Short mmCIF file of C-alpha atoms and ligand atoms in Angstrom, two decimals:
data_model
loop_
_atom_site.label_atom_id
_atom_site.label_comp_id
_atom_site.label_asym_id
_atom_site.label_seq_id
_atom_site.Cartn_x
_atom_site.Cartn_y
_atom_site.Cartn_z
CA MET A 7 101.81 120.46 76.99
CA PRO A 8 101.61 117.28 79.03
CA LEU A 9 103.60 114.35 77.68
CA PRO A 10 101.61 111.61 75.93
CA ASP A 11 101.29 108.35 77.88
CA ASP A 12 103.63 106.53 75.50
CA ALA A 13 106.46 109.14 75.73
CA ASP A 14 109.68 107.42 76.80
CA ASP A 15 110.23 110.05 79.51
CA LYS A 16 107.14 108.80 81.31
CA TRP A 17 108.67 105.34 81.52
CA ILE A 18 111.60 105.88 83.84
CA TYR A 19 111.67 103.58 86.84
CA LYS A 20 111.95 105.90 89.86
CA PRO A 21 112.13 105.41 93.63
CA HIS A 22 108.40 106.13 93.96
CA THR A 23 107.66 103.47 91.31
CA ALA A 24 109.69 101.00 93.36
CA ALA A 25 107.88 102.08 96.56
CA LYS A 26 104.50 101.43 94.92
CA HIS A 27 105.62 98.06 93.55
CA GLU A 28 106.94 97.03 96.96
CA VAL A 29 103.44 97.26 98.46
CA LEU A 30 101.82 95.41 95.55
CA GLN A 31 104.48 92.71 95.58
CA LYS A 32 104.35 92.13 99.33
CA TYR A 33 100.56 92.10 99.54
CA LEU A 34 99.95 89.53 96.81
CA HIS A 35 101.54 86.83 98.97
CA PRO A 36 99.26 86.96 102.01
CA TRP A 37 96.31 87.86 99.78
CA THR A 38 96.72 84.62 97.83
CA ASN A 39 97.22 82.61 101.04
CA LYS A 40 94.10 83.98 102.68
CA LEU A 41 91.77 83.96 99.72
CA THR A 42 92.67 80.46 98.61
CA SER A 43 92.02 79.23 102.17
CA TYR A 44 88.71 81.07 102.00
CA ASN A 45 87.87 79.37 98.66
CA LYS A 46 88.50 76.00 100.26
CA SER A 47 86.45 76.71 103.37
CA ALA A 48 83.57 78.11 101.26
CA HIS A 49 83.71 75.00 99.02
CA GLN A 50 83.98 77.14 95.92
CA PRO A 51 86.33 76.56 92.95
CA ASN A 52 89.82 77.44 94.07
CA LYS A 53 90.50 80.30 91.68
CA VAL A 54 91.86 83.84 92.13
CA ARG A 55 92.01 86.78 89.74
CA VAL A 56 94.18 89.89 89.53
CA VAL A 57 93.16 92.76 87.24
CA ASP A 58 95.88 95.30 86.44
CA CYS A 59 93.56 98.09 85.25
CA PHE A 60 96.32 100.45 84.04
CA ALA A 61 98.85 97.80 83.08
CA GLY A 62 101.28 100.06 81.21
CA ARG A 63 103.97 98.72 78.87
CA GLY A 64 105.50 96.08 81.09
CA ASN A 65 108.73 97.70 80.06
CA TYR A 66 110.43 100.81 81.51
CA THR A 67 113.15 102.54 79.48
CA LYS A 68 115.64 102.94 82.32
CA ALA A 69 115.91 103.21 86.11
CA GLU A 70 116.99 106.33 88.00
CA GLY A 71 117.93 106.34 91.69
CA THR A 72 116.73 102.80 92.33
CA ASP A 73 117.00 99.25 91.05
CA PRO A 74 114.30 97.59 88.98
CA LEU A 75 112.09 95.13 90.77
CA ASN A 76 113.39 91.67 91.35
CA LEU A 77 111.56 88.75 89.74
CA GLU A 78 112.14 85.32 91.18
CA PHE A 79 110.47 83.06 88.63
CA VAL A 80 109.48 85.08 85.61
CA ASP A 81 111.81 85.77 82.67
CA SER A 82 110.89 88.84 80.66
CA PRO A 83 112.68 90.34 77.62
CA THR A 84 113.26 93.64 79.44
CA GLU A 85 115.66 94.87 82.05
CA TYR A 86 112.93 96.98 83.65
CA PRO A 87 109.67 95.03 83.96
CA GLY A 88 106.40 96.53 85.19
CA SER A 89 103.45 95.57 87.36
CA PRO A 90 102.12 92.82 85.00
CA GLN A 91 105.30 90.74 85.36
CA LEU A 92 105.40 91.41 89.08
CA ILE A 93 101.86 90.03 89.41
CA LEU A 94 102.73 86.93 87.35
CA ASP A 95 105.82 86.36 89.45
CA ARG A 96 104.05 86.62 92.81
CA LEU A 97 101.16 84.39 91.72
CA THR A 98 103.67 81.82 90.47
CA ASP A 99 105.31 81.83 93.89
CA ARG A 100 101.96 80.78 95.42
CA SER A 101 100.89 78.40 92.63
CA ASN A 102 100.65 75.44 95.01
CA GLN A 103 97.72 77.19 96.71
CA TYR A 104 95.16 77.55 93.90
CA ASP A 105 93.83 75.45 91.02
CA THR A 106 93.66 78.34 88.57
CA ALA A 107 94.58 82.02 88.51
CA GLU A 108 93.48 84.61 85.99
CA CYS A 109 95.40 87.77 85.12
CA VAL A 110 93.71 90.55 83.17
CA PHE A 111 95.96 93.38 81.95
CA ILE A 112 94.12 96.45 80.60
CA GLU A 113 95.91 99.22 78.70
CA ALA A 114 94.30 102.10 76.78
CA ASN A 115 97.22 103.61 74.86
CA LYS A 116 97.75 101.82 71.54
CA ASN A 117 101.55 101.94 71.53
CA ASN A 118 101.80 101.00 75.18
CA TYR A 119 99.37 98.16 74.57
CA GLN A 120 101.46 96.83 71.66
CA THR A 121 104.61 96.90 73.77
CA LEU A 122 102.76 95.23 76.64
CA ASP A 123 101.27 92.51 74.44
CA GLU A 124 104.63 91.71 72.80
CA THR A 125 106.47 91.79 76.10
CA ILE A 126 104.00 89.50 77.83
CA GLN A 127 103.98 87.09 74.88
CA GLN A 128 107.74 86.74 75.28
CA THR A 129 107.57 86.43 79.05
CA THR A 130 108.12 82.92 80.36
CA GLY A 131 108.51 81.11 83.66
CA TYR A 132 105.08 81.79 85.10
CA ASP A 133 102.93 78.93 86.26
CA SER A 134 100.85 77.00 83.72
CA GLN A 135 97.71 77.33 85.87
CA ILE A 136 97.79 81.10 85.27
CA SER A 137 95.84 82.42 82.26
CA VAL A 138 96.73 85.84 80.85
CA ASP A 139 94.40 88.16 78.98
CA CYS A 140 95.80 91.49 77.69
CA LYS A 141 92.94 93.85 76.80
CA HIS A 142 93.25 97.02 74.73
CA GLY A 143 90.88 99.76 75.87
CA LYS A 144 89.95 102.08 78.70
CA PHE A 145 89.68 100.51 82.12
CA GLN A 146 86.31 102.25 82.71
CA ASN A 147 84.87 100.43 79.67
CA LYS A 148 86.59 97.09 80.07
CA VAL A 149 86.55 96.46 83.77
CA LEU A 150 82.80 96.48 84.30
CA ASN A 151 82.53 93.52 81.92
CA VAL A 152 84.75 91.63 84.31
CA VAL A 153 82.71 92.83 87.30
CA GLU A 154 79.28 92.26 85.76
CA SER A 155 80.03 88.93 84.13
CA THR A 156 81.12 87.55 87.48
CA ASP A 157 79.16 89.72 90.00
CA GLY A 158 82.05 89.01 92.31
CA SER A 159 80.80 85.60 93.24
CA ASP A 160 83.01 83.44 91.04
CA CYS A 161 86.32 84.20 92.74
CA PRO A 162 88.23 86.69 94.89
CA THR A 163 89.63 89.46 92.69
CA PHE A 164 92.29 92.07 93.34
CA PHE A 165 92.27 95.27 91.22
CA PHE A 166 95.43 97.35 90.83
CA ILE A 167 94.35 100.82 89.65
CA ASP A 168 97.46 102.76 88.73
CA PRO A 169 96.86 105.72 86.38
CA PHE A 170 99.39 108.46 85.56
CA GLY A 171 96.92 111.20 86.52
CA PHE A 172 93.50 111.23 88.16
CA LYS A 173 91.12 111.78 85.21
CA SER A 174 90.27 108.10 84.80
CA LEU A 175 89.47 107.46 88.48
CA ASP A 176 85.78 107.21 87.66
CA TYR A 177 83.91 107.28 90.99
CA ASP A 178 81.02 105.08 89.83
CA VAL A 179 83.30 102.39 88.44
CA ILE A 180 85.58 102.38 91.47
CA THR A 181 82.73 102.22 93.98
CA GLU A 182 81.07 99.47 91.96
CA ILE A 183 84.26 97.42 92.22
CA GLY A 184 84.76 98.38 95.85
CA SER A 185 81.27 97.45 96.98
CA THR A 186 81.55 93.89 95.66
CA PRO A 187 82.14 91.49 98.57
CA GLN A 188 85.13 89.46 97.33
CA PHE A 189 86.85 92.35 95.57
CA GLU A 190 89.69 94.52 96.82
CA PHE A 191 91.57 97.37 95.18
CA LEU A 192 94.78 99.34 95.45
CA ILE A 193 94.60 102.79 93.83
CA THR A 194 97.38 105.24 93.07
CA PHE A 195 95.77 108.51 94.14
CA MET A 196 97.77 111.27 92.46
CA SER A 197 97.43 113.92 95.12
CA ARG A 198 100.26 116.05 93.69
CA ASP A 199 98.47 116.41 90.34
CA MET A 200 95.12 116.94 91.98
CA ASN A 201 96.52 119.65 94.18
CA ARG A 202 97.92 121.39 91.11
CA PHE A 203 94.54 121.40 89.37
CA LEU A 204 92.17 121.88 92.28
CA GLU A 205 91.50 125.51 91.35
CA SER A 206 91.45 124.98 87.58
CA GLU A 207 88.09 125.22 85.82
CA ASP A 208 89.37 123.05 82.97
CA HIS A 209 89.69 120.17 85.40
CA GLU A 210 86.36 120.69 87.14
CA ASN A 211 84.63 117.83 85.28
CA ALA A 212 87.48 115.42 85.87
CA LEU A 213 87.45 116.24 89.59
CA ASN A 214 83.66 115.85 89.75
CA GLY A 215 84.16 112.41 88.22
CA VAL A 216 86.74 111.46 90.86
CA PHE A 217 84.68 112.60 93.87
CA GLY A 218 81.34 111.47 92.42
CA HIS A 219 79.60 114.86 92.74
CA ASN A 220 80.13 118.59 92.15
CA HIS A 221 80.02 120.02 95.67
CA TRP A 222 83.46 118.80 96.79
CA ARG A 223 84.91 122.32 96.61
CA ASP A 224 82.75 123.50 99.54
CA GLU A 225 83.47 120.37 101.50
CA ILE A 226 87.27 120.51 101.23
CA GLU A 227 87.49 124.20 102.04
CA THR A 228 89.65 123.55 105.06
CA TYR A 229 92.08 121.56 102.93
CA ASP A 230 95.63 122.85 103.21
CA PRO A 231 97.83 122.35 100.10
CA THR A 232 100.96 121.95 102.23
CA ASN A 233 99.33 119.01 103.98
CA TRP A 234 97.69 116.63 101.54
CA GLU A 235 96.33 114.20 104.08
CA PRO A 236 92.90 115.89 104.29
CA LEU A 237 92.51 115.55 100.52
CA VAL A 238 93.10 111.81 100.48
CA GLU A 239 90.96 111.42 103.59
CA TYR A 240 88.13 113.26 101.90
CA TYR A 241 88.52 110.94 98.90
CA THR A 242 88.45 107.78 101.01
CA GLU A 243 85.36 109.04 102.88
CA GLN A 244 83.61 109.53 99.54
CA LEU A 245 84.63 106.03 98.45
CA GLU A 246 83.37 104.46 101.68
CA GLU A 247 79.92 105.99 101.15
CA ASN A 248 79.18 103.78 98.14
CA GLY A 249 82.18 101.51 97.79
CA PRO A 250 84.27 99.37 100.12
CA LYS A 251 83.56 99.23 103.85
CA GLU A 252 87.21 99.81 104.78
CA THR A 253 89.98 101.92 103.28
CA PHE A 254 93.60 102.47 104.24
CA GLU A 255 96.18 104.95 102.95
CA TYR A 256 99.92 104.74 102.35
CA LYS A 257 101.96 107.84 101.58
CA ILE A 258 104.72 108.06 98.96
CA THR A 259 107.00 111.09 98.71
CA GLU A 260 109.87 112.10 96.48
CA PRO A 261 113.12 110.52 97.76
CA GLU A 262 115.01 113.79 98.17
CA THR A 263 112.26 116.13 99.39
CA THR A 264 109.23 116.01 101.66
CA GLN A 265 106.85 116.44 98.72
CA THR A 266 104.09 113.84 98.52
CA VAL A 267 103.77 112.32 95.05
CA TYR A 268 100.82 110.05 95.69
CA TYR A 269 98.94 107.98 98.19
CA LEU A 270 98.13 104.35 97.65
CA VAL A 271 94.52 103.84 98.67
CA PHE A 272 93.50 100.33 99.59
CA GLY A 273 89.84 99.26 99.72
CA THR A 274 88.30 96.06 101.07
CA ASN A 275 85.02 94.81 102.51
CA HIS A 276 86.62 92.49 104.98
CA PRO A 277 88.25 93.36 108.36
CA ASN A 278 90.79 90.64 107.68
CA GLY A 279 91.73 92.29 104.37
CA LEU A 280 92.31 95.55 106.22
CA LYS A 281 94.39 93.82 108.89
CA THR A 282 96.55 92.06 106.31
CA MET A 283 97.22 95.13 104.16
CA ARG A 284 97.95 97.19 107.27
CA GLU A 285 100.54 94.63 108.39
CA VAL A 286 102.14 94.59 104.94
CA MET A 287 102.22 98.39 104.71
CA SER A 288 103.77 98.56 108.18
CA TYR A 289 106.93 96.84 106.96
CA CYS A 290 107.11 98.52 103.52
CA GLY A 291 108.84 101.84 102.80
CA THR A 292 110.52 103.85 105.54
CA GLY A 293 107.92 103.15 108.25
CA LYS A 294 104.66 104.32 109.75
CA PHE A 295 102.74 103.48 106.54
CA ALA A 296 104.85 105.59 104.20
CA TYR A 297 107.83 105.83 101.90
CA ALA A 298 109.12 109.22 103.04
CA PRO A 299 112.93 109.13 103.43
CA LYS A 300 113.21 112.83 104.28
CA GLN A 301 110.56 112.88 106.99
CA PRO A 302 111.83 111.66 110.37
CA GLU A 303 108.30 111.11 111.66
CA TYR A 304 108.00 108.31 109.09
CA ASP A 305 111.20 106.62 110.22
CA ARG A 306 110.43 103.14 111.49
CA GLU A 307 113.01 103.13 114.28
CA GLN A 308 112.08 106.57 115.62
CA ALA A 309 108.39 105.80 115.51
CA ARG A 310 109.00 102.66 117.55
CA LEU A 311 111.06 104.54 120.08
CA PHE A 312 108.47 107.24 120.68
CA GLY A 313 105.26 105.48 119.65
CA GLY A 314 104.97 103.09 122.63
CA GLY A 315 101.77 103.08 124.58
CA THR A 316 100.47 99.75 123.31
CA LYS A 317 100.22 98.13 126.76
CA ASP A 318 98.50 101.18 128.22
CA PHE A 319 96.08 101.28 125.33
CA LEU A 320 95.20 97.60 125.79
CA LEU A 321 94.60 98.01 129.53
CA ASP A 322 92.56 101.12 128.97
CA ARG A 323 90.48 99.80 126.11
CA PHE A 324 89.89 96.22 127.23
CA GLY A 325 90.16 96.52 131.02
CA GLU A 326 86.62 95.24 131.47
CA TYR A 327 86.65 92.48 128.88
CA ILE A 328 87.44 88.89 128.17
CA ILE A 329 88.23 88.80 124.47
CA THR A 330 89.76 86.47 121.91
CA PHE A 331 93.14 87.45 120.48
CA ASP A 332 91.67 87.68 116.95
CA LYS A 333 88.88 90.01 118.04
CA LEU A 334 91.33 92.13 120.04
CA VAL A 335 93.58 92.61 116.98
CA GLU A 336 90.56 93.34 114.77
CA THR A 337 89.29 95.98 117.22
CA CYS A 338 92.74 97.57 117.56
CA THR A 339 93.15 97.65 113.77
CA GLU A 340 89.83 99.48 113.48
CA GLU A 341 90.37 101.90 116.33
CA ARG A 342 94.10 102.56 116.01
CA ARG A 343 94.24 102.42 112.25
CA TYR A 344 97.35 104.55 111.81
CA ALA A 345 99.10 103.70 115.07
CA ASP A 346 102.26 101.72 114.54
CA ALA A 347 101.42 98.50 116.31
CA THR A 348 100.97 95.32 114.28
CA GLU A 349 99.61 91.92 115.29
CA SER A 350 102.99 90.82 116.60
CA ASP A 351 103.33 94.03 118.67
CA TYR A 352 99.96 93.31 120.30
CA ARG A 353 101.13 89.76 120.98
CA ASP A 354 104.37 91.03 122.58
CA ALA A 355 102.46 93.56 124.70
CA LEU A 356 100.06 90.87 125.91
CA ARG A 357 102.94 88.57 126.75
CA GLU A 358 104.47 91.31 128.92
CA LEU A 359 101.11 92.01 130.56
CA GLU A 360 100.78 88.30 131.30
CA GLU A 361 104.23 88.26 132.92
CA GLU A 362 103.27 91.30 134.98
CA GLY A 363 100.14 89.48 136.13
CA LYS A 364 97.82 92.03 134.53
CA VAL A 365 96.07 89.60 132.17
CA ASP A 366 95.36 85.88 132.16
CA ILE A 367 95.50 84.02 128.90
CA GLN A 368 93.46 80.89 128.41
CA ARG A 369 95.11 79.06 125.51
CA ILE A 370 92.58 77.58 123.14
CA THR A 371 94.25 77.84 119.72
CA SER A 372 97.84 77.87 121.02
CA GLU A 373 99.23 74.75 122.60
CA ASN A 374 101.91 76.15 124.88
CA THR A 375 103.01 79.72 125.37
CA GLY A 376 101.82 81.20 122.05
CA ILE A 377 99.07 83.79 121.71
CA GLN A 378 96.83 83.53 118.67
CA GLY A 379 93.37 82.96 117.17
CA SER A 380 90.74 82.04 119.75
CA ASP A 381 93.01 82.27 122.81
CA LEU A 382 91.03 84.14 125.46
CA ILE A 383 92.60 87.22 127.00
CA ASP A 384 91.13 88.00 130.40
CA PHE A 385 91.78 91.55 131.57
CA HIS A 386 91.31 91.31 135.29
CA ASP A 387 88.59 93.90 135.69
CA SER A 388 86.53 91.97 133.17
CA ASP A 389 82.87 91.50 133.59
CA LYS A 390 82.00 91.51 129.88
CA PHE A 391 82.66 89.20 126.98
CA GLY A 392 83.51 90.68 123.58
CA GLY A 393 85.19 93.93 122.58
C1 LIG B 11 101.31 104.65 85.63
S1 LIG B 11 101.14 103.81 84.12
C2 LIG B 11 100.97 102.12 84.62
C3 LIG B 11 102.20 101.51 85.20
C4 LIG B 11 102.06 100.05 85.55
N1 LIG B 11 100.89 99.80 86.37
C5 LIG B 11 103.29 99.59 86.30
O1 LIG B 11 103.30 99.63 87.54
O2 LIG B 11 104.24 99.17 85.65
C6 LIG B 11 99.51 104.17 83.58
C7 LIG B 11 99.12 103.51 82.25
O3 LIG B 11 97.69 103.64 82.08
C8 LIG B 11 97.43 103.84 80.69
N2 LIG B 11 96.08 104.47 80.62
C9 LIG B 11 95.74 105.77 80.60
N3 LIG B 11 94.38 105.92 80.65
C10 LIG B 11 93.88 104.67 80.75
C11 LIG B 11 92.56 104.15 80.89
N4 LIG B 11 91.51 104.96 80.92
N5 LIG B 11 92.39 102.81 80.97
C12 LIG B 11 93.46 101.98 80.95
N6 LIG B 11 94.74 102.41 80.80
C13 LIG B 11 94.95 103.73 80.72
C14 LIG B 11 98.58 104.69 80.22
O4 LIG B 11 98.74 104.57 78.84
C15 LIG B 11 99.73 104.11 81.01
O5 LIG B 11 100.34 103.08 80.26
#
């Protein structure tokens, strides 16, 4: 018998919980920076919203093998706070950037909801411009009210979708969120559970609901249960058909084995959103877009040592172009999605190429020796403009 969602044993703070929270915590910073700048440039009210769709209790019973997350501003009556407090804390840290912020915390289980509501009522230290709304009910039923009442045009909204299993990952709801221009999401995709139930007829309906149709079995035939990447890739392809334009995956394994527990799946409609999350994920976990302590290929230092190739790629890909730095990074992010290099690696590579006399850089955004924004990179064989 599976444990009920309010069983204390389900509320132990583990290394994979911390790995998931690290990504959420680190992304909320640049997300707030960028989207509040966007609000200002679009002359719209400077408001942001975060919806924690599976908010949980806001209160773990204990931690095993890791420390609880660190809150800088928020005081909560628990030693082991959850994602709601983390969101309040990170938004408070950026409170000088927006006029108002809205947090919506949705929780379906009655006991978990009660604990959440009490815990959040006793939580202090978050900024007074932040409003908090704890909702009791299923995310599938509650979240569309938020989506439909705003149609995405009132403010940028980030959805954290973090179920225990996969049954509630309703394809229609998720693609509706994902297709809305100013919305982004981060989903915990429980590949371990899915793998366990892939052949089970009892779970057929739930799996149809996740993939949005009933012919997935034929399409994932080549899927190999020892390598779960194809499964998450199939899922993200299905999402991109009706949902967000861009997705990106981050792998989380058990700390002591190579077993994948889940993938975090990020969805956005904006290339800049993809670039920002990719950068954040590149410095979270153990490296190479993963928390996988027992897998050397996901070790940051090793990947750097053997990854290389950035300068060669740039020469090969852009040899005939004059291109702005921003467009170059955007193109690289698209085309080398899971390669290691980040914006600063591309900058370093270009600096070296400039020293070697292989590119000229016309500084437009940068004043002196920097490389950024609209600075024009001229690869010497260039006869085209663009990328
Ligand atoms: C993994 S826990 C959430 C943990 C929390 N996000 C955190 O990081 O601290 C998943 C929660 O979703 C709740 N839940 C289950 N089905 C749900 C649904 N359909 N809608 C909203 N919440 C649901 C469970 O009761 C449980 O508290």
